[in-house]
Coordinates of C-alpha atoms in Angstrom, one line a residue:
M3 CA -49.3 25.3 -21.1
R4 CA -49.6 24.1 -17.6
M5 CA -50.0 20.5 -18.8
L6 CA -47.0 20.9 -21.1
G7 CA -44.9 22.3 -18.3
Q8 CA -45.8 19.3 -16.1
V9 CA -44.8 16.9 -18.9
L10 CA -41.5 18.6 -19.4
F11 CA -40.8 18.6 -15.7
V12 CA -41.6 14.9 -15.4
A13 CA -39.3 14.2 -18.4
F14 CA -36.5 16.3 -16.9
A15 CA -36.9 14.5 -13.6
A16 CA -36.8 11.1 -15.2
A17 CA -33.7 12.1 -17.2
S18 CA -32.0 13.3 -14.0
V19 CA -32.7 10.1 -12.2
A20 CA -31.4 8.1 -15.1
A21 CA -28.2 10.2 -15.2
A22 CA -27.8 9.7 -11.5
Q23 CA -27.8 6.0 -12.0
D24 CA -25.2 6.0 -14.8
P25 CA -22.0 4.2 -14.0
P26 CA -19.0 6.3 -13.0
G27 CA -17.0 7.9 -15.8
R28 CA -13.6 7.1 -14.2
V29 CA -11.8 4.3 -12.5
A30 CA -8.4 3.7 -11.0
R31 CA -5.7 1.7 -12.8
L32 CA -3.2 -0.5 -11.1
N33 CA -0.2 0.3 -13.3
Y34 CA 2.9 -0.5 -11.1
L35 CA 3.7 -3.5 -8.9
S36 CA 6.8 -4.3 -6.9
G37 CA 7.0 -7.2 -4.5
Q38 CA 3.9 -9.1 -3.3
V39 CA 0.7 -7.2 -3.8
S40 CA -2.7 -8.9 -3.3
F41 CA -6.1 -7.8 -4.6
Q42 CA -9.7 -8.6 -3.7
P43 CA -12.5 -7.4 -6.0
G44 CA -15.6 -5.8 -4.5
G45 CA -18.2 -8.5 -3.6
A46 CA -15.6 -11.3 -3.7
D47 CA -14.4 -13.4 -0.9
E48 CA -10.8 -14.4 -2.0
W49 CA -7.6 -12.6 -2.4
I50 CA -5.6 -13.0 -5.6
G51 CA -2.3 -11.8 -7.0
A52 CA -2.9 -8.2 -8.2
P53 CA -2.9 -8.1 -12.1
L54 CA -1.5 -5.1 -14.0
N55 CA -3.9 -2.8 -15.8
R56 CA -6.8 -4.0 -13.6
P57 CA -9.5 -1.2 -13.4
L58 CA -10.4 -0.6 -9.7
T59 CA -13.6 0.9 -8.5
T60 CA -15.8 1.0 -5.3
G61 CA -15.3 -1.9 -3.0
D62 CA -12.0 -3.1 -4.5
K63 CA -9.1 -3.7 -2.0
L64 CA -5.3 -3.9 -2.1
W65 CA -2.8 -5.3 0.3
V66 CA 0.9 -4.6 -0.1
E67 CA 3.1 -7.0 1.7
Q68 CA 6.5 -6.2 3.4
D69 CA 9.0 -4.7 0.9
G70 CA 6.3 -4.3 -1.7
R71 CA 5.1 -1.1 -3.5
A72 CA 2.2 -0.3 -5.8
E73 CA 1.0 2.7 -7.9
L74 CA -2.5 3.6 -9.0
H75 CA -3.6 6.3 -11.4
M76 CA -7.1 7.8 -11.3
G77 CA -7.5 10.6 -13.8
S78 CA -6.0 13.7 -12.1
A79 CA -4.6 11.7 -9.1
A80 CA -1.8 9.3 -8.5
F81 CA -1.7 7.0 -5.4
R82 CA 1.6 5.4 -4.3
L83 CA 1.4 2.7 -1.7
N84 CA 4.3 1.7 0.6
S85 CA 4.8 -1.8 2.1
R86 CA 2.4 -3.1 4.8
T87 CA -0.4 -1.0 3.4
A88 CA -4.2 -1.9 3.4
F89 CA -6.0 0.2 0.8
E90 CA -9.7 0.2 -0.2
F91 CA -12.0 2.4 -2.3
L92 CA -15.0 3.0 -0.2
N93 CA -16.4 5.2 -3.0
L94 CA -15.2 6.1 -6.4
D95 CA -17.5 8.0 -8.8
D96 CA -17.4 11.2 -10.8
D97 CA -17.7 13.5 -7.8
N98 CA -16.4 11.5 -4.8
V99 CA -13.2 9.7 -3.9
Q100 CA -13.2 8.0 -0.5
V101 CA -10.3 5.7 0.5
R102 CA -10.0 3.4 3.5
L103 CA -6.4 3.4 4.8
A104 CA -6.6 0.8 7.6
E105 CA -2.8 0.6 7.9
G106 CA 0.4 1.7 6.1
S107 CA 1.5 4.7 4.0
V108 CA 0.1 6.3 0.9
E109 CA 1.3 9.4 -1.0
I110 CA -1.2 11.2 -3.2
R111 CA -0.4 13.6 -6.0
L112 CA -3.5 15.5 -6.9
R113 CA -3.3 17.6 -10.1
R114 CA -6.8 18.9 -10.3
L115 CA -9.8 19.1 -7.9
N116 CA -13.2 20.2 -9.2
E117 CA -15.3 22.7 -7.2
N118 CA -17.9 20.1 -6.2
E119 CA -15.5 17.2 -5.9
S120 CA -14.9 15.4 -2.5
F121 CA -11.6 13.7 -1.9
E122 CA -11.3 11.9 1.5
I123 CA -8.8 9.5 3.2
D124 CA -10.2 7.6 6.2
T125 CA -7.8 6.1 8.8
P126 CA -8.5 4.4 12.2
N127 CA -8.5 7.7 14.1
L128 CA -9.3 10.5 11.6
A129 CA -10.7 11.6 8.2
F130 CA -8.5 13.8 6.1
S131 CA -10.1 15.8 3.2
L132 CA -7.9 17.1 0.4
L133 CA -9.0 20.7 -0.4
R134 CA -6.6 21.8 -3.1
P135 CA -4.3 20.2 -5.7
G136 CA -0.9 19.2 -4.1
I137 CA 1.2 16.4 -2.7
Y138 CA 0.0 14.6 0.4
R139 CA 1.3 11.7 2.5
I140 CA -0.7 9.8 5.1
D141 CA 0.9 7.3 7.5
A142 CA -1.5 5.2 9.6
N143 CA -0.2 3.3 12.5
P144 CA -3.1 1.7 14.4
D145 CA -0.9 0.0 16.9
S146 CA -0.1 3.3 18.5
Q147 CA -3.4 5.0 17.4
T148 CA -1.4 7.5 15.4
T149 CA -1.8 9.1 12.0
T150 CA 0.8 11.4 10.5
I151 CA -0.2 13.7 7.6
S152 CA 2.4 15.6 5.6
V153 CA 1.3 18.4 3.2
R154 CA 4.2 19.2 0.8
G155 CA 1.8 21.2 -1.3
G156 CA -1.9 21.9 -1.2
E157 CA -4.3 22.2 1.7
G158 CA -6.3 19.7 3.8
Q159 CA -8.6 19.4 6.7
V160 CA -8.4 16.9 9.5
N161 CA -11.5 15.6 11.3
G162 CA -11.6 13.3 14.3
G163 CA -12.7 13.1 17.9
G164 CA -15.1 16.0 17.4
Q165 CA -12.2 18.3 16.4
A166 CA -11.1 19.8 13.1
F167 CA -8.1 21.8 11.9
T168 CA -6.5 22.7 8.6
L169 CA -3.0 21.9 7.3
K170 CA -1.2 24.3 5.0
P171 CA 1.7 23.7 2.6
G172 CA 4.9 22.6 4.4
Q173 CA 3.0 21.5 7.6
Q174 CA 2.9 18.0 9.2
A175 CA 0.4 16.8 11.8
R176 CA 0.8 13.9 14.1
V177 CA -2.6 12.9 15.5
T178 CA -2.9 10.4 18.4
G179 CA -5.9 8.9 20.2
D180 CA -9.1 7.3 19.2
Q181 CA -12.4 8.7 20.7
S182 CA -10.5 11.8 21.8
I183 CA -7.5 13.0 19.7
T184 CA -4.5 15.1 20.4
Y185 CA -2.3 16.5 17.7
D186 CA 0.9 18.3 17.1
V187 CA 1.7 20.5 14.1
A188 CA 5.3 20.9 12.9
P189 CA 7.3 21.5 9.7
V190 CA 7.3 18.7 7.2
R191 CA 10.3 16.3 7.6
P192 CA 12.9 16.0 4.9
P193 CA 12.1 13.4 2.2
D194 CA 12.9 9.7 3.0
W195 CA 13.4 6.9 0.5
F196 CA 9.7 6.4 -0.1
D197 CA 9.3 10.1 -0.9
D198 CA 12.2 9.9 -3.3
W199 CA 10.6 7.0 -5.1
C200 CA 7.4 8.9 -5.4
N201 CA 9.2 12.0 -6.7
S202 CA 10.9 9.9 -9.4
R203 CA 7.5 8.6 -10.5
D204 CA 6.2 12.2 -10.7
R205 CA 9.2 13.3 -12.8
R206 CA 8.6 10.5 -15.2
E207 CA 5.0 11.5 -15.6
D208 CA 5.8 15.2 -16.0
R209 CA 8.2 14.4 -18.9
S210 CA 5.6 12.5 -20.8
E211 CA 5.4 13.5 -24.5
S212 CA 2.0 11.9 -24.8
A213 CA 0.5 14.7 -22.7
R214 CA 0.7 16.9 -25.8
Y215 CA -1.8 14.7 -27.6
V216 CA -4.2 13.5 -24.9
P217 CA -5.5 15.1 -21.6
R218 CA -3.7 14.2 -18.4
D219 CA -7.0 12.8 -17.0
M220 CA -6.8 10.0 -19.6
I221 CA -5.6 7.1 -17.5
G222 CA -2.5 5.4 -18.8
Y223 CA -1.1 8.1 -21.1
E224 CA 2.3 8.2 -19.3
D225 CA 3.1 4.6 -20.5
L226 CA 2.7 5.3 -24.2
D227 CA 6.1 7.1 -24.6
D228 CA 8.4 4.2 -24.2
Q229 CA 6.3 1.7 -26.2
G230 CA 5.3 3.6 -29.3
S231 CA 5.4 6.9 -31.3
W232 CA 3.0 9.6 -32.5
R233 CA 2.6 10.8 -36.0
P234 CA -0.1 12.8 -37.9
V235 CA -2.4 10.9 -40.3
T236 CA -4.7 12.4 -42.7
D237 CA -8.4 12.3 -41.6
Y238 CA -7.4 10.9 -38.2
G239 CA -5.1 13.6 -36.7
N240 CA -2.4 12.4 -34.3
V241 CA -2.2 8.6 -34.2
W242 CA -0.1 6.5 -31.8
F243 CA 1.5 3.3 -33.2
P244 CA 2.9 0.6 -30.8
R245 CA 6.4 -0.6 -31.4
T246 CA 6.7 -3.7 -29.3
V247 CA 4.1 -6.0 -30.8
S248 CA 4.4 -9.4 -32.3
A249 CA 3.8 -10.3 -36.0
G250 CA 0.1 -10.5 -36.8
W251 CA -0.8 -8.5 -33.7
A252 CA -4.3 -6.9 -33.4
P253 CA -6.0 -4.9 -30.7
Y254 CA -8.0 -6.8 -28.0
R255 CA -6.0 -10.0 -28.7
E256 CA -3.4 -10.4 -26.0
G257 CA -5.1 -10.3 -22.5
H258 CA -8.2 -11.6 -20.8
W259 CA -11.7 -10.7 -19.9
A260 CA -13.0 -10.1 -16.4
W261 CA -16.4 -9.2 -14.9
I262 CA -16.3 -5.8 -13.2
E263 CA -19.6 -4.2 -12.2
P264 CA -21.4 -2.0 -13.0
W265 CA -19.9 -2.2 -16.5
G266 CA -19.9 -6.0 -16.9
W267 CA -17.4 -7.6 -19.3
T268 CA -14.1 -5.7 -19.1
W269 CA -10.9 -6.1 -21.2
I270 CA -7.6 -6.3 -19.3
D271 CA -4.6 -6.1 -21.6
Q272 CA -1.3 -7.6 -20.7
A273 CA 0.9 -5.0 -22.4
P274 CA 2.5 -2.5 -20.0
W275 CA 1.0 0.3 -22.1
G276 CA -2.3 -1.5 -22.5
F277 CA -4.8 0.7 -20.7
A278 CA -5.6 4.0 -22.5
P279 CA -5.7 2.5 -26.0
F280 CA -8.3 -0.1 -24.9
H281 CA -10.6 2.1 -22.8
Y282 CA -10.6 5.4 -24.7
G283 CA -10.5 6.3 -28.4
R284 CA -10.6 3.9 -31.4
W285 CA -8.3 1.7 -33.5
A286 CA -7.7 1.7 -37.2
F287 CA -5.6 -0.4 -39.6
I288 CA -3.4 2.2 -41.4
G289 CA -1.1 1.1 -44.1
S290 CA 0.3 -2.2 -42.7
S291 CA -0.1 -1.7 -39.0
W292 CA -2.7 -0.8 -36.3
G293 CA -2.8 2.7 -34.9
W294 CA -4.7 4.2 -32.0
I295 CA -6.7 7.4 -32.4
P296 CA -7.4 9.1 -29.1
G297 CA -10.1 11.4 -30.6
P298 CA -10.9 15.0 -29.6
V299 CA -9.3 16.3 -26.5
V300 CA -11.7 16.8 -23.5
A301 CA -11.0 17.8 -19.9
R302 CA -12.2 14.5 -18.5
P303 CA -12.6 11.6 -20.9
V304 CA -15.1 8.9 -19.9
Y305 CA -13.9 5.4 -19.2
A306 CA -15.3 2.5 -21.2
P307 CA -14.8 -1.2 -20.2
A308 CA -13.9 -2.2 -23.8
L309 CA -14.6 -0.4 -27.1
V310 CA -15.5 -3.4 -29.2
A311 CA -18.4 -4.8 -31.2
W312 CA -19.5 -8.3 -30.4
V313 CA -20.1 -10.9 -33.0
G314 CA -22.7 -13.8 -32.7
G315 CA -25.5 -15.6 -34.3
P316 CA -26.0 -19.3 -35.2
R317 CA -24.3 -19.1 -38.6
F318 CA -21.2 -17.5 -37.2
H319 CA -20.8 -20.1 -34.5
A320 CA -21.3 -22.9 -37.0
S321 CA -18.6 -21.5 -39.3
I322 CA -15.9 -21.4 -36.6
G323 CA -16.9 -24.8 -35.2
I324 CA -16.9 -23.9 -31.5
G325 CA -20.6 -24.0 -30.8
S326 CA -21.3 -21.2 -28.2
G327 CA -18.1 -19.3 -28.5
V328 CA -17.6 -15.5 -28.1
A329 CA -16.1 -13.2 -30.7
W330 CA -15.4 -9.4 -31.0
F331 CA -13.4 -6.8 -33.0
P332 CA -12.3 -3.3 -32.2
L333 CA -14.4 -0.3 -33.0
G334 CA -13.1 2.1 -35.6
P335 CA -13.1 5.9 -35.8
R336 CA -16.4 7.6 -35.5
E337 CA -18.2 4.3 -34.7
A338 CA -20.5 4.4 -31.7
F339 CA -20.0 2.4 -28.6
I340 CA -23.5 1.3 -27.3
P341 CA -23.1 0.0 -23.7
A342 CA -24.7 -3.2 -22.6
Y343 CA -25.1 -1.8 -19.1
H344 CA -27.6 0.7 -17.8
S345 CA -26.9 4.2 -19.1
S346 CA -28.7 7.4 -20.1
P347 CA -28.5 9.1 -23.6
A348 CA -26.3 11.8 -22.0
Y349 CA -23.9 9.2 -20.8
V350 CA -23.7 7.5 -24.3
S351 CA -22.8 10.9 -25.8
R352 CA -20.1 11.5 -23.2
V353 CA -18.5 8.0 -23.5
N354 CA -18.4 8.4 -27.3
N355 CA -17.0 11.9 -27.0
T356 CA -19.7 13.1 -29.5
T357 CA -23.4 13.8 -29.7
I358 CA -25.6 10.8 -30.2
V359 CA -29.4 11.6 -30.2
N360 CA -30.8 8.1 -30.2
N361 CA -29.4 4.6 -29.6
I362 CA -28.0 3.1 -32.8
N363 CA -29.2 -0.2 -34.1
V364 CA -25.8 -2.0 -34.1
T365 CA -26.9 -4.6 -36.7
N366 CA -27.4 -2.0 -39.4
V367 CA -23.9 -0.5 -39.3
T368 CA -20.9 -1.2 -41.6
Y369 CA -17.8 -1.5 -39.4
V370 CA -14.5 -0.6 -41.0
N371 CA -12.5 -3.1 -38.8
Q372 CA -14.7 -6.1 -39.4
R373 CA -12.6 -7.2 -42.4
A374 CA -9.2 -5.8 -41.2
P375 CA -6.4 -8.4 -40.7
N376 CA -6.9 -10.5 -37.6
A377 CA -9.4 -8.0 -36.3
V378 CA -12.1 -10.6 -35.3
T379 CA -11.0 -12.6 -32.3
A380 CA -12.9 -15.7 -31.2
V381 CA -12.5 -18.0 -28.2
S382 CA -14.5 -20.7 -26.5
R383 CA -17.0 -19.9 -23.8
E384 CA -14.8 -21.6 -21.2
T385 CA -11.8 -19.4 -22.0
F386 CA -13.9 -16.3 -22.0
V387 CA -15.8 -16.9 -18.8
G388 CA -12.9 -18.3 -16.9
G389 CA -10.8 -15.2 -17.3
R390 CA -8.0 -17.0 -19.1
R391 CA -5.4 -15.5 -21.4
I392 CA -6.7 -15.8 -24.9
N393 CA -3.4 -15.7 -26.7
S394 CA -3.1 -19.4 -27.0
S395 CA -6.8 -20.2 -27.3
I396 CA -7.8 -18.0 -30.3
V397 CA -9.9 -19.7 -32.8
T398 CA -9.3 -18.9 -36.5
V399 CA -12.2 -17.1 -38.1
P400 CA -12.6 -17.8 -41.9
V401 CA -13.7 -15.1 -44.3
Q402 CA -17.1 -16.7 -44.6
G403 CA -17.4 -16.6 -40.9
V404 CA -16.8 -12.8 -40.8
D405 CA -19.5 -12.3 -43.5
S406 CA -22.0 -14.6 -41.8
G407 CA -21.5 -13.0 -38.4
M408 CA -24.1 -10.7 -36.9
V409 CA -23.1 -7.8 -34.6
V410 CA -24.8 -8.0 -31.3
R411 CA -25.0 -5.5 -28.4
S412 CA -23.2 -7.6 -25.7
A413 CA -21.4 -10.8 -25.0
Q414 CA -24.4 -13.0 -24.2
V415 CA -22.6 -15.0 -21.6
A416 CA -23.3 -14.9 -17.8
P417 CA -20.3 -14.6 -15.5
T418 CA -19.2 -17.1 -13.0
R419 CA -17.1 -16.8 -9.8
A420 CA -13.9 -17.2 -11.8
S421 CA -14.9 -14.2 -14.0
L422 CA -14.3 -11.9 -11.0
Y423 CA -10.7 -12.7 -10.7
G424 CA -9.5 -13.1 -14.3
E425 CA -5.9 -14.4 -14.5
G426 CA -5.0 -13.4 -11.0
R427 CA -3.2 -16.1 -9.0
M428 CA -5.6 -17.5 -6.5
G429 CA -4.7 -17.9 -2.8
A430 CA -2.5 -14.9 -2.6
Q431 CA -1.4 -13.5 0.8
A432 CA -4.3 -11.8 2.5
P433 CA -3.9 -9.1 5.2
P434 CA -4.2 -10.0 8.8
A435 CA -7.7 -10.5 10.1
N436 CA -7.6 -7.5 12.4
V437 CA -6.6 -5.3 9.4
I438 CA -9.6 -6.5 7.3
T439 CA -12.1 -5.8 10.1
R440 CA -10.5 -2.6 11.5
A441 CA -12.9 0.4 11.6
V442 CA -11.9 3.7 10.2
V443 CA -13.3 7.2 10.8
N444 CA -15.2 9.0 8.0
R445 CA -16.5 12.5 7.4
R446 CA -18.9 11.6 4.6
A447 CA -21.0 8.5 4.8
P448 CA -19.9 6.1 2.0
P449 CA -22.4 4.2 -0.1
P450 CA -23.6 0.8 1.0
A451 CA -21.2 -2.1 0.7
V452 CA -21.1 -4.0 -2.6
V453 CA -23.6 -6.8 -2.7
P454 CA -21.7 -10.1 -2.6
F455 CA -21.5 -11.9 -6.0
V456 CA -23.0 -15.1 -4.6
Q457 CA -26.2 -13.1 -3.9
R458 CA -26.3 -11.6 -7.4
Q459 CA -25.2 -14.7 -9.4
E460 CA -28.7 -16.2 -9.9
A461 CA -30.1 -12.9 -11.3
L462 CA -27.0 -12.5 -13.5
Q463 CA -27.7 -16.0 -15.0
Q464 CA -31.0 -14.7 -16.2
N465 CA -29.7 -11.5 -17.6
A466 CA -27.9 -12.8 -20.7
G467 CA -24.5 -11.3 -19.9
R468 CA -25.7 -7.8 -19.0
P469 CA -25.1 -6.2 -15.6
L470 CA -28.0 -5.8 -13.3
E471 CA -30.0 -2.6 -13.2
P472 CA -29.6 -0.4 -10.1
A473 CA -33.1 -1.3 -9.0
Q474 CA -32.4 -5.0 -9.2
V475 CA -29.3 -4.6 -7.1
E476 CA -31.2 -2.7 -4.5
R477 CA -33.9 -5.4 -4.3
I478 CA -31.2 -8.0 -3.8
R479 CA -29.6 -5.9 -1.0
N480 CA -32.9 -5.7 0.8
Q481 CA -33.4 -9.4 0.6
Y482 CA -30.2 -9.9 2.6
P483 CA -30.4 -7.5 5.5
A484 CA -27.9 -9.5 7.6
Q485 CA -24.9 -8.8 5.4
P486 CA -22.0 -7.2 7.3
T487 CA -22.0 -3.5 7.7
R488 CA -19.2 -1.2 6.7
T489 CA -16.5 -0.8 9.4
V490 CA -16.6 3.0 9.4
I491 CA -17.2 5.4 12.2
H492 CA -18.4 9.0 11.7
A493 CA -16.0 11.6 12.8
G494 CA -18.6 13.5 14.7
E495 CA -19.3 17.2 14.7
A496 CA -16.0 19.0 14.1
V497 CA -15.2 21.8 16.5
P498 CA -12.3 24.0 15.2
P499 CA -9.8 24.9 18.0
P500 CA -9.5 28.6 18.9
G501 CA -6.6 30.5 17.3
R502 CA -4.1 29.3 14.8
V503 CA -3.2 25.7 14.6
E504 CA 0.4 26.4 15.6
K505 CA -0.9 27.4 19.1
V506 CA -2.1 23.9 19.8
R507 CA 1.4 22.5 20.2
P508 CA 2.3 23.8 23.7
V509 CA -1.2 23.2 25.0
I510 CA -1.2 19.5 23.9
Q511 CA 2.3 18.9 25.3
N512 CA 1.3 20.3 28.7
Q513 CA -1.7 18.0 28.8
N514 CA 0.0 14.9 27.6
P515 CA 3.8 15.4 26.9
V516 CA 4.8 11.7 26.7
P517 CA 3.0 10.5 23.6
L518 CA 3.9 13.5 21.6
A519 CA 7.6 13.2 22.5
Q520 CA 7.9 9.6 21.4
P521 CA 8.5 8.8 17.7
H522 CA 6.0 7.0 15.5
P523 CA 7.2 3.4 15.7
R524 CA 5.7 2.1 12.4
V525 CA 6.5 5.2 10.4
E526 CA 10.1 5.3 11.6
R527 CA 10.7 1.7 10.8
E528 CA 8.9 1.5 7.4
S529 CA 8.6 4.9 6.0
S530 CA 11.8 6.7 7.1
P531 CA 14.5 4.2 8.1
R532 CA 17.3 6.5 6.9
H533 CA 16.3 9.3 9.2
P534 CA 15.4 8.0 12.6
D535 CA 16.6 11.1 14.4
R536 CA 14.4 13.6 12.5
E537 CA 11.5 13.6 14.9
P538 CA 10.3 17.2 15.4
A539 CA 9.6 16.7 19.2
P540 CA 13.2 17.5 20.3
Q541 CA 12.7 21.1 19.1
I542 CA 10.0 21.6 21.8
T543 CA 11.7 19.7 24.7
P544 CA 14.0 22.6 25.8
R545 CA 11.0 24.9 26.0
V546 CA 9.1 22.4 28.2
E547 CA 12.1 22.0 30.5
R548 CA 12.4 25.8 31.0
E549 CA 8.8 26.0 31.9
R550 CA 9.4 23.4 34.6
V551 CA 12.6 25.0 36.0
Q552 CA 11.7 28.7 36.1
P553 CA 9.2 28.5 39.0
A554 CA 11.7 26.5 41.1
P555 CA 13.1 29.6 43.0
Q556 CA 9.6 30.5 44.2
V557 CA 9.1 27.0 45.7
Q558 CA 12.1 27.1 48.0
P559 CA 11.0 28.8 51.3
M560 CA 14.2 28.2 53.4
P561 CA 16.7 31.0 53.4
Q562 CA 18.2 30.0 56.8
P563 CA 20.9 27.8 55.5
K564 CA 22.5 30.7 53.6
P565 CA 24.4 32.2 56.6
H566 CA 25.7 28.8 57.5
V567 CA 26.9 28.3 54.0
E568 CA 28.6 31.7 54.0
R569 CA 30.5 30.8 57.2
E570 CA 31.7 27.6 55.8
R571 CA 33.1 29.3 52.8
T572 CA 34.8 32.1 54.8
Q573 CA 36.7 29.6 57.0
P574 CA 40.4 29.0 56.2
R575 CA 40.9 26.2 53.7
V576 CA 43.2 24.5 56.2
E577 CA 40.5 24.2 58.8
H578 CA 38.1 22.8 56.1
E579 CA 40.6 20.2 55.0
A580 CA 41.4 19.2 58.6
A581 CA 37.8 18.2 59.2
P582 CA 38.8 14.9 60.9
R583 CA 40.7 16.8 63.6
T584 CA 37.7 19.1 64.5
E585 CA 35.8 16.3 66.2
P586 CA 38.3 15.9 69.1
R587 CA 38.6 19.6 69.4
T588 CA 34.8 20.0 69.7
E589 CA 34.6 17.2 72.2
R590 CA 37.3 18.5 74.6
P591 CA 35.6 21.8 75.3
V592 CA 32.4 20.1 75.9
E593 CA 33.9 17.8 78.5
R594 CA 35.9 20.6 80.3
V595 CA 33.1 23.1 80.5
Q596 CA 30.8 21.5 83.1
P597 CA 30.1 24.3 85.6
Q598 CA 27.5 27.0 85.1
P599 CA 27.1 29.7 84.2
R600 CA 29.1 30.2 81.1
T601 CA 28.5 33.8 80.6
E602 CA 32.2 34.8 81.3
R603 CA 33.8 32.1 79.4
P604 CA 34.4 34.2 76.3
A605 CA 36.4 36.7 78.4
L606 CA 38.6 33.9 80.0
E607 CA 39.2 32.4 76.6
E608 CA 40.4 35.8 75.3
R609 CA 42.9 36.1 78.2
R610 CA 44.3 32.6 77.7
G611 CA 44.9 33.1 73.9
A612 CA 41.7 32.6 72.0
D613 CA 43.6 33.2 68.8
R614 CA 44.6 29.5 68.9
K615 CA 41.0 28.3 68.8
P616 CA 39.0 30.8 66.8
A617 CA 36.2 28.4 65.9
E618 CA 35.3 27.4 69.5
P619 CA 33.8 30.8 70.6
Q620 CA 31.6 30.8 67.5
K621 CA 30.3 27.4 68.2
E622 CA 29.7 28.2 71.8
K623 CA 27.7 31.2 70.8
E624 CA 25.5 29.2 68.4
K625 CA 24.9 26.3 70.7
P626 CA 22.4 28.0 72.9
K627 CA 20.6 29.2 69.8
D628 CA 20.5 25.7 68.4
D629 CA 19.2 24.5 71.8
R630 CA 16.4 27.0 71.8
R631 CA 15.4 26.5 68.2
P632 CA 13.3 23.3 68.7

């Protein structure tokens, strides 16, 4: 029994390790572009024009130029990027989402957050963790070392400079500084034009009819409504039929292939709705048209690079006359997808949304779509590897070619540098150099940087079109220890401030009132141009002024001038207005009164009519006092 227990433990440990090395079950989809948006795949060295429907994963970068916008969907989350925004996925797997926001603005709508899931946004001076579903906006302005976080719904935690505090719904934090941060918490500002655009995208998604047939974590479901219709079909359930397709259209026929690790060859469709039907579910030729069958509804469907079967063999290539071409056709209902990349049996069951005990021998299966109209698509190796659109390069496959073809497990073609980019326009606008190298603060350490493609290319040439195993990638990483490190800085040990967060505002203003009173230059110009006067700082300015004015009476220690002021006010207005005539009057008595003593002078003045000069006796009385004061 002890020996059996040890065997079971070893088997369970091996299965756990294999499952830990499975590829992620989710990606992000670039589904909306406006203006100039550039993209750099992980491990590549050039920027290209961002293509629609491109799956994004760890290491992929986006740069949105001035007056541009972009939108990404990742299962239960939507990212909206404003102009002048540098965005990168530091990590994206089943349990972790970590984004590098080096500059710009991003709004995130998070529909669901699992218990063990981590969702973190890293900026140049803080790391922000999303703790609950909600709507969040982060504006990073590295020029002023400022990050503004607005929580319209949900809850999040800010970490930076050894400090940590929590933001509740309706709160906005403005954090300044680098090594040491200061922050101010205030109510969220009214929406600006960028918020209005994000809200309109949310409303469009909320009205989607397709959410009745597929889970909301299925990426791309919101684009099915305008381009097709749902109807029930016997044996298949609810089936979606596209409306805007050309005559003779078939799945996986209008688009291009790209090499995206860790999955390898990935289909990128050119139709605006072309994501969900090509990475989830199956296709079937029903009646006279193709229909997409999403399959059983699950909470989180698993992404697949392309649900196709590959066709090869010498007889097939000879029949189509293209030598070493590449051919494929879409998988049908209840047909298993067997990945060419590293995966465990548990992953194979999840990606097929069913239970598969053992790997299937793909050559001994009768495929329903292999003889469907235009189902088999073939192109030359150059078109396939170069990431070109295959619409105009499709090779006609005769019936005998379909019969002579042999189904193989993968496209047995090694990628080249051009395979990373696909049809993207080379030489697109890259972000400034300081944006690319700018460090950000993180709370969780991200995984190692993606190994550059040039360092993996030789091993891929020997791998017959299959992605490298995780152990192979690790060996290559160890061979090149001089590769650049990730520009991230740990946030340090977070020390929550005493008391409620709201109590921080007056303390921070007393320590450093000037930075907190000035508006965020980049955010005011780019993110809220219509509301430049809605900075929350003026609400606190009156309180600061009162604190400075109140102690003023205790500082003045001179009560002596008060009697003098009283006498000036009690004098007749005529005497005050006749100030120019007082100088000769004061000089005449001084010149006349030379002898000493002057003790009886007030009496003589009274006998001679002192009522004509009432001010002179008072001045004479005070003059000795003034003489004695010094």
